[in-house]
Amino acid sequence: MLTKYRLSSHGPEKCTADLKNCNLILHTQASKNELHQVCQTFDLEHLTFDYCSSPEEVSHYHPIISDTLPEGHILVIYDFIPKQEKIENQLTPAIIIFNQDVLIICTDNSETCQRQLAEKDSQIIDFIAGYTLKCQQNLMNALLEYKPKIDQLDAAAQESFNNDELRALTNLTRKLVFFEHTMNDQSETVAAFIKDPQFKAVRQKELCFKLDIQQRRLTKTIHIFRDLLDSISGLFTEMMNSSLNNLMKFLDSAGLVIATAALVSGFMGMNVGGLPWKDTQFGFWLTVIISVSLALLISIYLKRKSYR
């Protein structure tokens, strides 16, 4: 949906004028026709919005070449939509195109836009900085919701593990991989954005400081969570290896015990002359007693050596 506003001293106000006569243009889950209309109106590259709903979009900040938007810039950051199920849909890019007079925002998360509109900022730079802060806070809130899940997996790894916990570990790792790569890109973008000479006012410098601190918090949090998951994953792997080693040790020991009894009974079952107890009625039971006794002796020995 395409919504048009004019920025005044009272903040953003909706308008029905042509696109060129509006200060603020919001695209929330916009159609291809609407995006094409904006590209034509403001002389933007047709590839500008190709990845507007994809987590594969790269966070960046740089000037753009446009006859309609002189001294324009493009800023791409990321927002988070908790209502979506998959991480690919939860992490959504916010494409911000602006100069001193016009601001264009394209995103799939309309809620963040509405919250920023309620701030009633009259300056484009203030609006962008406030909007970016809200996107960062959404990302931080999403990350902090993963912490209890990490703690649960850590507690489970201290005792035992099962398939459900392994699946939960895999799913959470997958989410954090998306987060980590997104935040690595965004850290450089925010650093470049706050160094822009457009931030001159005291309030704007304060917003820049907040943007920098919040981005550093995001980067630190995601790296801590990834390291925690890596350690838990390593513990799960070691436990699986230990269980497998114990199983193989038990099977080898059991095979040795059975092989001993089979060896005795095999010798006594040979169809040749000269075997002891061949003509006695207790020959079978004596053979069984010897086989079982040897098997028990070997079992006791292996147990004392911790081979079972």
Coordinates of C-alpha atoms in Angstrom, one line a residue:
M1 CA 0.0 0.0 0.0
L2 CA 1.3 3.5 -0.9
T3 CA 0.6 6.3 1.5
K4 CA 1.5 9.9 1.0
Y5 CA 2.3 12.6 3.6
R6 CA 3.5 16.2 3.9
L7 CA 5.9 17.1 6.7
S8 CA 4.9 20.2 8.6
S9 CA 5.7 21.7 11.9
H10 CA 2.9 19.5 13.3
G11 CA 4.4 16.4 11.9
P12 CA 3.4 14.2 9.0
E13 CA 0.0 14.9 7.5
K14 CA -1.7 12.7 4.9
C15 CA -2.2 14.2 1.5
T16 CA -3.7 13.3 -1.8
A17 CA -1.3 15.3 -4.0
D18 CA 0.9 13.8 -6.7
L19 CA 4.0 11.9 -5.6
K20 CA 6.3 14.8 -6.6
N21 CA 4.4 17.1 -4.3
C22 CA 4.7 14.9 -1.2
N23 CA 7.5 15.0 1.4
L24 CA 7.0 11.5 2.8
I25 CA 6.0 8.4 0.9
L26 CA 5.4 5.1 2.7
H27 CA 5.3 1.7 0.9
T28 CA 4.0 -1.1 3.1
Q29 CA 3.8 -4.4 1.2
A30 CA 3.5 -2.3 -2.0
S31 CA 2.6 -3.8 -5.3
K32 CA 5.0 -4.0 -8.3
N33 CA 2.9 -1.3 -10.1
E34 CA 3.3 1.1 -7.1
L35 CA 7.0 0.5 -6.9
H36 CA 7.4 1.0 -10.6
Q37 CA 5.4 4.3 -10.3
V38 CA 7.8 5.5 -7.6
C39 CA 10.9 4.6 -9.6
Q40 CA 9.6 6.4 -12.7
T41 CA 8.5 9.5 -10.7
F42 CA 11.8 9.9 -8.8
D43 CA 14.1 8.6 -11.5
L44 CA 15.3 5.6 -9.5
E45 CA 17.0 2.5 -10.8
H46 CA 14.5 -0.3 -11.6
L47 CA 16.5 -2.7 -9.4
T48 CA 16.1 -0.5 -6.3
F49 CA 13.1 -2.5 -4.9
D50 CA 13.8 -5.9 -6.4
Y51 CA 14.7 -7.4 -3.0
C52 CA 12.4 -5.3 -0.8
S53 CA 10.8 -8.4 0.8
S54 CA 13.8 -10.7 0.8
P55 CA 16.3 -11.4 3.6
E56 CA 18.9 -11.7 0.9
E57 CA 18.9 -7.9 0.5
V58 CA 22.2 -6.3 1.5
S59 CA 22.2 -3.5 4.1
H60 CA 24.0 -0.5 2.6
Y61 CA 24.2 3.3 2.6
H62 CA 25.4 5.4 -0.4
P63 CA 24.4 8.3 -2.6
I64 CA 22.1 7.7 -5.6
I65 CA 22.1 9.3 -9.1
S66 CA 18.7 10.8 -9.8
D67 CA 17.7 14.0 -11.6
T68 CA 14.5 14.2 -9.6
L69 CA 16.2 13.6 -6.2
P70 CA 19.4 15.7 -6.2
E71 CA 21.9 14.8 -3.5
G72 CA 19.8 11.7 -2.7
H73 CA 20.9 8.8 -0.6
I74 CA 19.7 5.2 -0.1
L75 CA 19.8 3.5 3.3
V76 CA 18.8 -0.1 3.7
I77 CA 18.4 -1.5 7.2
Y78 CA 16.4 -4.4 8.6
D79 CA 13.3 -4.7 10.7
F80 CA 11.6 -7.7 12.4
I81 CA 8.0 -8.9 12.0
P82 CA 7.2 -11.3 14.9
K83 CA 3.9 -12.4 13.4
Q84 CA 5.6 -14.3 10.6
E85 CA 6.6 -17.9 11.2
K86 CA 9.9 -18.3 9.2
I87 CA 13.0 -16.3 9.9
E88 CA 13.2 -15.5 6.1
N89 CA 9.9 -13.6 6.5
Q90 CA 10.5 -12.2 9.9
L91 CA 13.7 -10.4 8.9
T92 CA 12.5 -7.8 6.4
P93 CA 14.5 -5.0 4.8
A94 CA 13.5 -1.4 5.0
I95 CA 14.6 0.6 2.0
I96 CA 14.9 4.3 2.7
I97 CA 15.5 6.8 -0.1
F98 CA 15.8 10.5 0.8
N99 CA 17.3 13.9 0.3
Q100 CA 16.7 17.2 2.0
D101 CA 13.1 17.5 0.8
V102 CA 11.7 13.9 0.1
L103 CA 11.7 10.7 2.1
I104 CA 10.6 7.3 0.7
I105 CA 10.3 4.2 2.9
C106 CA 9.6 0.8 1.5
T107 CA 9.0 -2.0 4.0
D108 CA 6.7 -5.0 4.8
N109 CA 6.3 -3.9 8.5
S110 CA 3.7 -1.2 8.6
E111 CA 3.6 -1.2 12.4
T112 CA 7.0 0.4 12.8
C113 CA 6.1 3.1 10.3
Q114 CA 2.9 3.9 12.2
R115 CA 4.8 4.1 15.5
Q116 CA 7.3 6.5 14.0
L117 CA 4.5 8.6 12.4
A118 CA 3.1 9.0 16.0
E119 CA 6.3 10.8 17.0
K120 CA 5.3 13.7 14.7
D121 CA 8.8 14.5 13.5
S122 CA 8.9 17.4 11.1
Q123 CA 12.5 16.8 9.9
I124 CA 13.4 14.1 7.5
I125 CA 16.7 13.2 9.2
D126 CA 14.9 13.0 12.6
F127 CA 12.3 10.7 11.1
I128 CA 14.9 8.4 9.6
A129 CA 17.0 8.2 12.8
G130 CA 13.9 7.6 14.9
Y131 CA 12.6 5.0 12.5
T132 CA 16.0 3.2 12.4
L133 CA 16.1 3.1 16.2
K134 CA 12.7 1.4 16.3
C135 CA 13.8 -1.2 13.8
Q136 CA 16.9 -1.8 15.9
Q137 CA 14.7 -2.2 19.0
N138 CA 12.5 -4.7 17.2
L139 CA 15.5 -6.8 16.3
M140 CA 16.8 -6.6 19.9
N141 CA 13.4 -7.7 21.3
A142 CA 13.4 -10.7 18.9
L143 CA 17.0 -11.7 19.9
L144 CA 16.1 -11.5 23.6
E145 CA 13.2 -13.9 23.1
Y146 CA 15.8 -16.5 22.0
K147 CA 17.7 -16.4 25.3
P148 CA 15.2 -18.6 27.3
K149 CA 15.4 -21.2 24.5
I150 CA 19.2 -21.1 24.6
D151 CA 19.0 -21.6 28.4
Q152 CA 16.7 -24.6 28.1
L153 CA 19.0 -26.2 25.5
D154 CA 21.9 -25.6 27.8
A155 CA 20.2 -27.2 30.8
A156 CA 19.2 -30.2 28.6
A157 CA 22.7 -30.6 27.4
Q158 CA 24.0 -30.8 30.9
E159 CA 21.9 -34.0 31.5
S160 CA 20.8 -35.7 28.4
F161 CA 19.5 -35.1 24.9
N162 CA 16.8 -36.3 22.5
N163 CA 15.7 -35.7 19.0
D164 CA 13.3 -32.8 19.9
E165 CA 16.2 -30.9 21.5
L166 CA 18.5 -31.5 18.6
R167 CA 15.8 -30.2 16.2
A168 CA 15.3 -27.2 18.5
L169 CA 19.0 -26.6 18.4
T170 CA 19.1 -26.8 14.6
N171 CA 16.2 -24.4 14.2
L172 CA 17.6 -21.8 16.6
T173 CA 21.0 -22.0 15.0
R174 CA 19.4 -21.4 11.6
K175 CA 17.7 -18.3 12.9
L176 CA 20.8 -16.9 14.5
V177 CA 22.8 -17.5 11.3
F178 CA 20.3 -15.2 9.4
F179 CA 20.6 -12.7 12.2
E180 CA 24.4 -12.7 12.4
H181 CA 24.9 -12.1 8.6
T182 CA 22.2 -9.4 8.6
M183 CA 23.8 -7.6 11.6
N184 CA 27.3 -7.8 10.2
D185 CA 26.1 -5.9 7.1
Q186 CA 24.0 -3.5 9.1
S187 CA 26.8 -2.6 11.5
E188 CA 28.8 -1.1 8.6
T189 CA 25.8 0.6 7.2
V190 CA 24.9 2.3 10.4
A191 CA 28.5 3.4 10.9
A192 CA 28.5 5.0 7.5
F193 CA 25.1 6.6 8.0
I194 CA 25.9 8.3 11.3
K195 CA 29.1 9.8 9.9
D196 CA 27.1 11.7 7.3
P197 CA 27.7 15.4 7.6
Q198 CA 23.9 16.0 7.4
F199 CA 23.7 15.3 11.1
K200 CA 24.6 18.7 12.5
A201 CA 22.0 19.6 15.1
V202 CA 22.6 18.6 18.7
R203 CA 19.4 16.4 18.8
Q204 CA 20.6 14.6 15.6
K205 CA 24.0 13.9 17.1
E206 CA 22.2 12.5 20.1
L207 CA 20.2 10.2 17.9
C208 CA 23.4 9.2 16.1
F209 CA 24.9 8.2 19.4
K210 CA 21.9 6.1 20.2
L211 CA 22.0 4.4 16.8
D212 CA 25.6 3.5 17.3
I213 CA 25.1 2.1 20.8
Q214 CA 22.1 0.1 19.8
Q215 CA 23.8 -1.4 16.8
R216 CA 26.8 -2.3 18.9
R217 CA 24.4 -4.0 21.4
L218 CA 22.8 -5.9 18.6
T219 CA 26.2 -7.1 17.2
K220 CA 27.4 -8.1 20.7
T221 CA 24.2 -9.9 21.5
I222 CA 24.1 -11.9 18.3
H223 CA 27.8 -13.0 18.7
I224 CA 27.2 -14.0 22.3
F225 CA 24.2 -16.1 21.4
R226 CA 26.0 -17.7 18.5
D227 CA 28.9 -18.6 20.7
L228 CA 26.6 -20.1 23.3
L229 CA 24.8 -22.2 20.7
D230 CA 28.2 -23.3 19.3
S231 CA 29.2 -24.5 22.8
I232 CA 25.9 -26.2 23.3
S233 CA 26.2 -27.9 19.9
G234 CA 29.7 -29.0 20.8
L235 CA 28.4 -30.5 24.1
F236 CA 25.7 -32.3 22.2
T237 CA 28.2 -33.7 19.8
E238 CA 30.5 -34.8 22.6
M239 CA 27.7 -36.5 24.4
M240 CA 26.6 -38.3 21.2
N241 CA 30.2 -39.4 20.6
S242 CA 30.5 -40.6 24.2
S243 CA 27.2 -42.5 24.0
L244 CA 28.3 -44.1 20.7
N245 CA 31.7 -45.1 22.2
N246 CA 30.0 -46.6 25.2
L247 CA 27.6 -48.6 22.9
M248 CA 30.5 -49.9 20.8
K249 CA 32.4 -50.8 23.9
F250 CA 29.4 -52.7 25.3
L251 CA 28.9 -54.5 22.0
D252 CA 32.6 -55.5 21.7
S253 CA 32.5 -56.8 25.3
A254 CA 29.3 -58.7 24.7
G255 CA 30.8 -60.2 21.5
L256 CA 33.9 -61.3 23.4
V257 CA 31.8 -63.0 26.1
I258 CA 29.6 -64.8 23.6
A259 CA 32.6 -65.7 21.5
T260 CA 34.2 -67.4 24.5
A261 CA 31.2 -69.6 25.2
A262 CA 30.8 -70.3 21.5
L263 CA 34.5 -71.3 21.3
V264 CA 34.1 -73.9 24.0
S265 CA 30.9 -75.3 22.7
G266 CA 32.4 -75.4 19.2
F267 CA 35.4 -77.5 20.3
M268 CA 33.1 -79.9 22.2
G269 CA 30.8 -80.2 19.2
M270 CA 33.5 -81.5 16.8
N271 CA 32.6 -84.7 15.2
V272 CA 36.0 -86.4 15.9
G273 CA 37.2 -89.0 18.4
G274 CA 39.0 -88.4 21.6
L275 CA 36.6 -85.7 23.0
P276 CA 36.2 -85.8 26.8
W277 CA 32.8 -86.8 28.3
K278 CA 31.8 -88.2 24.9
D279 CA 30.2 -91.3 26.4
T280 CA 28.8 -89.8 29.6
Q281 CA 25.3 -88.6 30.2
F282 CA 26.6 -85.5 31.9
G283 CA 28.9 -84.4 29.1
F284 CA 26.5 -81.8 27.7
W285 CA 25.9 -80.2 31.1
L286 CA 29.6 -80.1 31.9
T287 CA 30.3 -78.4 28.6
V288 CA 27.5 -75.8 29.4
I289 CA 29.0 -75.2 32.9
I290 CA 32.5 -74.6 31.5
S291 CA 31.2 -72.3 28.8
V292 CA 29.0 -70.3 31.3
S293 CA 31.8 -70.1 33.8
L294 CA 34.3 -68.8 31.3
A295 CA 31.8 -66.3 30.1
L296 CA 31.1 -65.1 33.6
L297 CA 34.8 -64.8 34.5
I298 CA 35.5 -62.7 31.3
S299 CA 32.4 -60.6 32.1
I300 CA 33.6 -59.9 35.6
Y301 CA 37.1 -59.0 34.3
L302 CA 35.8 -56.7 31.7
K303 CA 33.5 -55.0 34.2
R304 CA 36.4 -54.4 36.6
K305 CA 38.4 -52.9 33.7
S306 CA 35.4 -50.6 32.8
Y307 CA 35.0 -52.2 29.4
R308 CA 31.3 -52.6 29.9

